[in-house]
């Protein structure tokens, strides 16, 4: 919600959703559902499995965004807008890494990323950035609005998730013991 309120550009997926909404003449909400459904279908060849985190992501994110919007004041002036952008981008990446690191299943968009990372063995930063840039371009071509914040999110959220994930991920072992080590290097590559 801080990214939205910054007024400096929506996230990549919001640009795509806005573009699809305008192109198909459907509401933003319906376009969001359509995108989520298509992404979940893409999980099949990626062999990505849903989990509790997948369900909670779909069920809670919208309500959390609405609740945050109700209490978060609008930024006043460019320095405040930039602050919202920086804090929003950092929080997006950190909390994305935190819930992915819990290993309870990812949301639709993050499952696309984790499935591609697993199949390609490329770093999270590279895969996520490629997804974000592709989604931004597709959304822009379809008529979505792109701002400087959109470009920054597209280029930086992947590297930030790649940085935070090894710091917060829970290591799952075969003997049932858990620890804070992730089994990934700082670059986000599997060990």
Rosetta silent file (secondary structure, phi, psi, omega in degrees, C-alpha in Angstrom):
SEQUENCE: XXXXXXXXXXXXXXXXXXXXXXXXXXXXXXXXXXXXXXXXXXXXXXXXXXXXXXXXXXXXXXXXXXXXXXXXXXXXXXXXXXXXXXXXXXXXXXXXXXXXXXXXXXXXXXXXXXXXXXXXXXXXXXXXXXXXXXXXXXXXXXXXXXXXXXXXXXXXXXXXXXXXXXXXXXXXXXXXXXXXXXXXXXXXXXX
SCORE:     score description
SCORE:     0.000 S_00000001
   1 L     0.000  -30.329  176.306    0.000    0.000    0.000 S_00000001
   2 H   -64.558  -37.138  176.521    2.958    2.310    0.559 S_00000001
   3 H   -63.416  -43.669 -179.987    3.960    1.767   -3.071 S_00000001
   4 H   -63.729  -47.127 -176.805    0.443    2.609   -4.221 S_00000001
   5 H   -71.516  -18.276  179.058    0.210    5.694   -2.005 S_00000001
   6 H   -64.217  -24.378 -178.386    3.628    6.950   -3.110 S_00000001
   7 L    62.217   20.303 -179.275    2.007    7.883   -6.462 S_00000001
   8 L  -103.999    3.175  178.585    5.357    7.210   -8.149 S_00000001
   9 L   135.462  134.012 -179.712    4.267    4.093  -10.020 S_00000001
  10 L   -76.787  167.545  176.523    2.399    0.887   -9.326 S_00000001
  11 L   -67.497  163.315 -178.709    4.006   -2.529   -9.036 S_00000001
  12 H   -54.815  -46.427 -176.751    4.634   -4.545  -12.191 S_00000001
  13 H   -67.379  -32.394  176.161    1.683   -6.852  -11.616 S_00000001
  14 H   -67.752  -36.628  176.840   -0.638   -3.882  -11.047 S_00000001
  15 H   -63.150  -44.845  178.359    0.480   -2.430  -14.396 S_00000001
  16 H   -62.455  -45.547 -179.286   -0.304   -5.743  -16.087 S_00000001
  17 H   -62.398  -42.090  177.424   -3.667   -6.000  -14.339 S_00000001
  18 H   -61.906  -43.045  178.813   -4.525   -2.422  -15.300 S_00000001
  19 H   -63.820  -43.192  178.033   -3.571   -3.133  -18.923 S_00000001
  20 H   -65.047  -42.471  178.534   -5.647   -6.322  -19.058 S_00000001
  21 H   -57.618  -47.037 -179.614   -8.568   -4.536  -17.432 S_00000001
  22 H   -67.863  -41.493 -177.094   -8.451   -1.762  -20.049 S_00000001
  23 H   -68.044  -39.700 -176.571   -7.914   -4.147  -22.973 S_00000001
  24 H   -94.528   -8.946 -178.835  -10.694   -6.562  -22.076 S_00000001
  25 L    69.531   33.339  177.819  -13.087   -3.996  -20.639 S_00000001
  26 L  -115.905  165.898 -178.268  -13.319   -5.779  -17.289 S_00000001
  27 L   -69.938  160.847  177.583  -12.837   -4.446  -13.768 S_00000001
  28 H   -59.473  -40.185  178.843   -9.440   -4.342  -12.098 S_00000001
  29 H   -62.595  -44.922  178.076  -10.655   -6.969   -9.606 S_00000001
  30 H   -64.410  -39.366  178.115  -11.760   -9.364  -12.356 S_00000001
  31 H   -64.403  -38.357  176.939   -8.460   -8.805  -14.161 S_00000001
  32 H   -61.108  -45.758  178.922   -6.599   -9.577  -10.909 S_00000001
  33 H   -63.301  -40.741  179.374   -8.525  -12.838  -10.558 S_00000001
  34 H   -63.163  -45.122  178.603   -7.870  -13.729  -14.199 S_00000001
  35 H   -61.670  -45.733  179.256   -4.124  -13.106  -13.825 S_00000001
  36 H   -59.995  -43.135  178.904   -4.014  -15.178  -10.627 S_00000001
  37 H   -62.469  -46.484  179.815   -5.863  -18.045  -12.302 S_00000001
  38 H   -62.381  -39.181  179.224   -3.552  -18.017  -15.333 S_00000001
  39 H   -67.819  -41.753  178.314   -0.484  -17.967  -13.101 S_00000001
  40 H   -62.281  -36.589  175.888   -1.801  -20.842  -10.991 S_00000001
  41 H   -63.885  -36.325  178.943   -2.341  -22.826  -14.216 S_00000001
  42 H   -66.369  -16.714  177.103    1.285  -22.107  -15.131 S_00000001
  43 H   -65.904  -26.584 -174.637    2.288  -23.881  -11.918 S_00000001
  44 H   -58.811  -55.273  178.590    1.294  -27.238  -13.481 S_00000001
  45 H   -69.685  -20.555  178.089    4.288  -27.573  -15.847 S_00000001
  46 H   -81.304  -10.404 -178.178    6.504  -25.978  -13.175 S_00000001
  47 L    58.832   37.977  177.852    5.386  -28.688  -10.710 S_00000001
  48 L   -89.164  135.700 -177.318    4.758  -26.047   -8.081 S_00000001
  49 L  -109.188  136.085  176.011    2.495  -27.144   -5.229 S_00000001
  50 L   -73.509  159.847  177.562    0.103  -24.881   -3.327 S_00000001
  51 L  -148.068 -168.828  178.881    0.211  -24.744    0.435 S_00000001
  52 H   -58.673  -38.993  178.548   -1.222  -22.845    3.376 S_00000001
  53 H   -62.457  -33.006  178.317    0.790  -19.799    2.305 S_00000001
  54 H   -64.968  -48.052 -179.455   -0.871  -19.913   -1.120 S_00000001
  55 H   -64.497  -46.566 -179.293   -4.351  -19.847    0.405 S_00000001
  56 H   -64.681  -36.533  178.061   -3.444  -17.168    2.953 S_00000001
  57 H   -59.332  -47.582 -178.845   -1.806  -15.044    0.268 S_00000001
  58 H   -67.742  -39.287 -173.874   -4.983  -15.043   -1.789 S_00000001
  59 H   -81.321  -32.014 -169.020   -7.279  -14.586    1.234 S_00000001
  60 H  -101.729  -33.687 -171.782   -5.358  -12.063    3.337 S_00000001
  61 H   -56.528  -47.996 -179.295   -3.397   -9.744    1.044 S_00000001
  62 H   -61.043  -44.482  178.714   -6.400   -7.806   -0.243 S_00000001
  63 H   -64.861  -40.791  179.049   -7.862   -7.321    3.233 S_00000001
  64 H   -63.627  -39.757  178.556   -4.463   -6.286    4.611 S_00000001
  65 H   -64.363  -43.730  178.759   -4.057   -3.760    1.792 S_00000001
  66 H   -63.908  -42.244  179.533   -7.504   -2.296    2.454 S_00000001
  67 H   -64.333  -41.667  178.595   -6.844   -2.094    6.208 S_00000001
  68 H   -65.146  -42.055  179.632   -3.489   -0.431    5.621 S_00000001
  69 H   -60.446  -32.809 -178.519   -5.026    2.042    3.179 S_00000001
  70 H   -70.176  -28.067 -175.665   -7.566    3.022    5.834 S_00000001
  71 H  -110.681  -15.934 -176.999   -4.903    4.014    8.391 S_00000001
  72 L   -83.958  119.667  179.989   -1.902    5.047    6.275 S_00000001
  73 L   -70.572  154.966  175.517   -1.879    8.799    5.628 S_00000001
  74 L   -70.674  139.474  177.550   -1.201   10.124    2.157 S_00000001
  75 L   -68.240  146.832 -179.810    2.374   11.372    1.750 S_00000001
  76 L  -115.314  103.578  177.752    2.737   15.129    1.513 S_00000001
  77 L    98.799  162.276 -176.780    5.361   16.207   -0.957 S_00000001
  78 H   -61.194  -42.204  178.601    8.015   14.489   -3.039 S_00000001
  79 H   -59.337  -39.277  178.120   10.345   13.570   -0.121 S_00000001
  80 H   -68.347  -39.681  177.701    7.471   11.746    1.616 S_00000001
  81 H   -62.297  -42.422  177.722    6.479   10.023   -1.643 S_00000001
  82 H   -64.070  -41.152  176.914   10.080    8.859   -2.127 S_00000001
  83 H   -60.040  -43.628  177.532   10.129    7.652    1.488 S_00000001
  84 H   -61.839  -41.577  179.949    6.942    5.660    0.899 S_00000001
  85 H   -62.596  -47.412 -177.836    8.471    4.159   -2.247 S_00000001
  86 H   -65.138  -48.076 -179.584   11.707    3.141   -0.495 S_00000001
  87 H   -66.182  -41.371  179.831    9.979    1.726    2.595 S_00000001
  88 H   -63.196  -43.546  178.885    7.294    0.023    0.474 S_00000001
  89 H   -64.723  -45.134  179.855    9.836   -1.610   -1.840 S_00000001
  90 H   -64.141  -44.228  179.729   12.010   -2.774    1.062 S_00000001
  91 H   -64.659  -41.755  177.744    9.005   -4.093    2.996 S_00000001
  92 H   -56.419  -49.116 -178.297    7.653   -5.881   -0.097 S_00000001
  93 H   -67.292  -44.317 -177.733   10.952   -7.698   -0.614 S_00000001
  94 H   -63.975  -49.330 -177.538   11.548   -8.458    3.081 S_00000001
  95 H   -71.761  -28.527  172.680    8.077   -9.806    3.794 S_00000001
  96 H   -62.017  -48.452  178.514    8.049  -11.712    0.506 S_00000001
  97 H   -62.943  -39.434 -177.783   11.285  -13.422    1.585 S_00000001
  98 H   -62.912  -46.461 -178.436    9.926  -13.977    5.096 S_00000001
  99 H   -75.784  -32.641  174.733    6.801  -15.823    4.011 S_00000001
 100 H   -65.733  -38.856 -179.100    8.633  -17.757    1.279 S_00000001
 101 H   -67.875  -16.341  177.798   11.292  -18.731    3.794 S_00000001
 102 L   -77.158  -16.108  176.696    8.629  -20.251    6.070 S_00000001
 103 L    62.523   38.473  176.476    8.037  -22.988    3.429 S_00000001
 104 L  -108.270   15.062 -179.144    4.246  -23.040    3.733 S_00000001
 105 L   103.591  146.232 -177.306    3.587  -22.397    0.052 S_00000001
 106 L  -104.233  164.351  173.516    3.876  -19.291   -2.060 S_00000001
 107 L   -72.591  170.188 -176.063    1.326  -16.962   -3.568 S_00000001
 108 H   -52.958  -49.587 -176.469    0.512  -17.302   -7.256 S_00000001
 109 H   -70.119  -38.570  178.370    3.112  -14.804   -8.498 S_00000001
 110 H   -70.731  -30.820  176.051    5.843  -15.969   -6.136 S_00000001
 111 H   -64.829  -34.201  174.169    5.178  -19.594   -7.097 S_00000001
 112 H   -60.698  -45.047  179.344    5.952  -18.664  -10.674 S_00000001
 113 H   -64.468  -49.843 -176.138    9.288  -17.297   -9.468 S_00000001
 114 H   -66.034  -36.044  176.339   10.171  -20.222   -7.205 S_00000001
 115 H   -64.085  -42.912  178.745    9.201  -22.751   -9.877 S_00000001
 116 H   -68.810  -36.397  176.622   11.396  -21.038  -12.467 S_00000001
 117 H   -62.557  -45.024 -179.276   14.288  -20.739   -9.991 S_00000001
 118 H   -63.475  -43.299 -176.917   14.038  -24.460   -9.233 S_00000001
 119 H   -74.296  -39.449 -175.815   13.869  -25.467  -12.909 S_00000001
 120 H   -90.260  -20.824 -176.308   16.503  -23.079  -14.275 S_00000001
 121 L    61.417   23.540  174.820   18.788  -23.045  -11.202 S_00000001
 122 L   -86.634  158.257  179.494   19.290  -19.333  -11.877 S_00000001
 123 L   -63.671  148.137  177.700   19.511  -16.860   -8.976 S_00000001
 124 H   -52.980  -44.673 -177.200   16.280  -15.506   -7.517 S_00000001
 125 H   -56.456  -43.881 -178.272   17.400  -11.959   -8.340 S_00000001
 126 H   -69.105  -46.793 -178.537   17.733  -12.755  -12.039 S_00000001
 127 H   -64.531  -47.858 -177.963   14.505  -14.747  -12.344 S_00000001
 128 H   -64.331  -40.960  179.110   12.385  -12.278  -10.375 S_00000001
 129 H   -63.587  -42.290  178.164   13.805   -9.299  -12.273 S_00000001
 130 H   -61.172  -42.177  178.277   13.091  -10.997  -15.618 S_00000001
 131 H   -63.632  -49.966 -176.535    9.508  -11.696  -14.526 S_00000001
 132 H   -61.043  -44.103 -179.931    8.957   -8.164  -13.206 S_00000001
 133 H   -66.375  -42.746  178.610   10.374   -6.477  -16.321 S_00000001
 134 H   -61.606  -44.549 -179.387    8.377   -8.776  -18.636 S_00000001
 135 H   -65.400  -41.421  178.193    5.164   -8.172  -16.712 S_00000001
 136 H   -61.721  -47.491 -179.851    5.758   -4.405  -16.696 S_00000001
 137 H   -61.632  -45.053  179.361    6.377   -4.333  -20.451 S_00000001
 138 H   -62.083  -44.434  178.894    3.312   -6.473  -21.189 S_00000001
 139 H   -63.090  -40.687  179.340    1.142   -4.306  -18.954 S_00000001
 140 H   -65.090  -42.827  177.740    2.463   -1.113  -20.533 S_00000001
 141 H   -60.896  -35.478 -179.708    1.811   -2.463  -24.047 S_00000001
 142 L   -81.859   -3.442  176.632   -1.762   -3.282  -22.976 S_00000001
 143 L   110.169    7.723  177.214   -2.274    0.254  -21.655 S_00000001
 144 L   -72.614  157.320 -177.832   -1.155    0.048  -18.028 S_00000001
 145 L   -92.250  128.324  179.432    0.463    3.059  -16.361 S_00000001
 146 L  -115.813  135.098  175.972    4.202    2.924  -15.654 S_00000001
 147 L  -127.440  178.770  179.996    6.044    5.344  -13.378 S_00000001
 148 H   -59.877  -35.964  177.767    9.547    5.675  -11.995 S_00000001
 149 H   -64.130  -36.853  177.597    8.462    3.596   -8.982 S_00000001
 150 H   -60.742  -46.308 -179.370    7.312    0.811  -11.283 S_00000001
 151 H   -63.663  -43.643  179.655   10.722    0.675  -12.938 S_00000001
 152 H   -63.295  -42.902  178.049   12.513    0.679   -9.560 S_00000001
 153 H   -62.380  -45.937 -178.374   10.293   -2.108   -8.224 S_00000001
 154 H   -59.827  -38.182 -176.610   10.792   -4.166  -11.393 S_00000001
 155 H   -86.981  -25.068 -171.490   14.572   -3.837  -11.201 S_00000001
 156 H  -109.235  -22.253 -175.613   15.127   -4.018   -7.436 S_00000001
 157 H   -64.713  -38.481  178.636   12.556   -6.352   -5.856 S_00000001
 158 H   -62.170  -53.593  177.143   14.283   -9.496   -7.206 S_00000001
 159 H   -59.399  -36.472  179.145   17.761   -8.610   -5.904 S_00000001
 160 H   -68.242  -40.906  175.806   16.269   -7.546   -2.563 S_00000001
 161 H   -62.910  -43.317  177.424   14.360  -10.825   -2.178 S_00000001
 162 H   -59.809  -32.446  177.172   17.558  -12.652   -3.136 S_00000001
 163 H   -74.565  -48.118 -173.998   19.375  -10.738   -0.391 S_00000001
 164 H   -73.551  -35.029 -172.374   16.748  -11.194    2.350 S_00000001
 165 H   -56.194  -46.863  178.846   15.752  -14.824    1.715 S_00000001
 166 H   -65.375  -21.908 -179.307   18.953  -16.453    2.996 S_00000001
 167 H   -79.498  -25.956 -173.029   18.762  -14.268    6.100 S_00000001
 168 H  -118.507  -11.421 -174.562   15.223  -15.266    7.092 S_00000001
 169 L   -70.239  144.123  175.954   14.536  -18.692    5.570 S_00000001
 170 L   -89.629  129.289  177.421   13.994  -21.687    7.789 S_00000001
 171 E   -84.419  126.969  178.686   16.139  -24.662    6.866 S_00000001
 172 E  -100.840  127.219  179.627   14.131  -27.854    6.690 S_00000001
 173 L  -116.169  164.687 -177.404   16.037  -31.044    7.391 S_00000001
 174 L   -73.189  -18.733 -179.587   15.091  -34.689    7.039 S_00000001
 175 L   -90.660    5.620  176.384   15.431  -35.320   10.783 S_00000001
 176 L    90.226   -9.230  178.973   12.717  -32.788   11.620 S_00000001
 177 L   -79.499  144.557  178.628   15.087  -30.191   13.076 S_00000001
 178 E  -122.869  147.619  175.979   14.767  -26.642   11.797 S_00000001
 179 E  -141.995 -177.310 -175.878   17.242  -23.822   11.834 S_00000001
 180 L   -88.395  -10.031 -178.162   17.661  -20.335   10.397 S_00000001
 181 L   -76.627  142.288 -170.021   20.055  -21.335    7.601 S_00000001
 182 L   -98.368  -18.039 -173.725   18.393  -21.489    4.194 S_00000001
 183 L    80.736   11.894  177.209   20.437  -23.848    2.075 S_00000001
 184 E  -127.867  150.340  175.895   20.956  -21.047   -0.456 S_00000001
 185 L   -78.078  170.933  179.955   23.896  -18.798   -0.985 S_00000001
 186 L   -59.805  -25.135  179.835   23.580  -15.035   -0.598 S_00000001
 187 L   -75.508  -11.137 -178.098   23.066  -14.811   -4.375 S_00000001
 188 L    93.665   -0.835  178.348   19.887  -16.892   -4.028 S_00000001
 189 L   -78.581  145.042  173.849   21.384  -19.894   -5.840 S_00000001
 190 E   -63.592  145.470  177.625   20.750  -23.332   -4.362 S_00000001
 191 L   -75.732    0.000    0.000   23.815  -24.776   -2.655 S_00000001
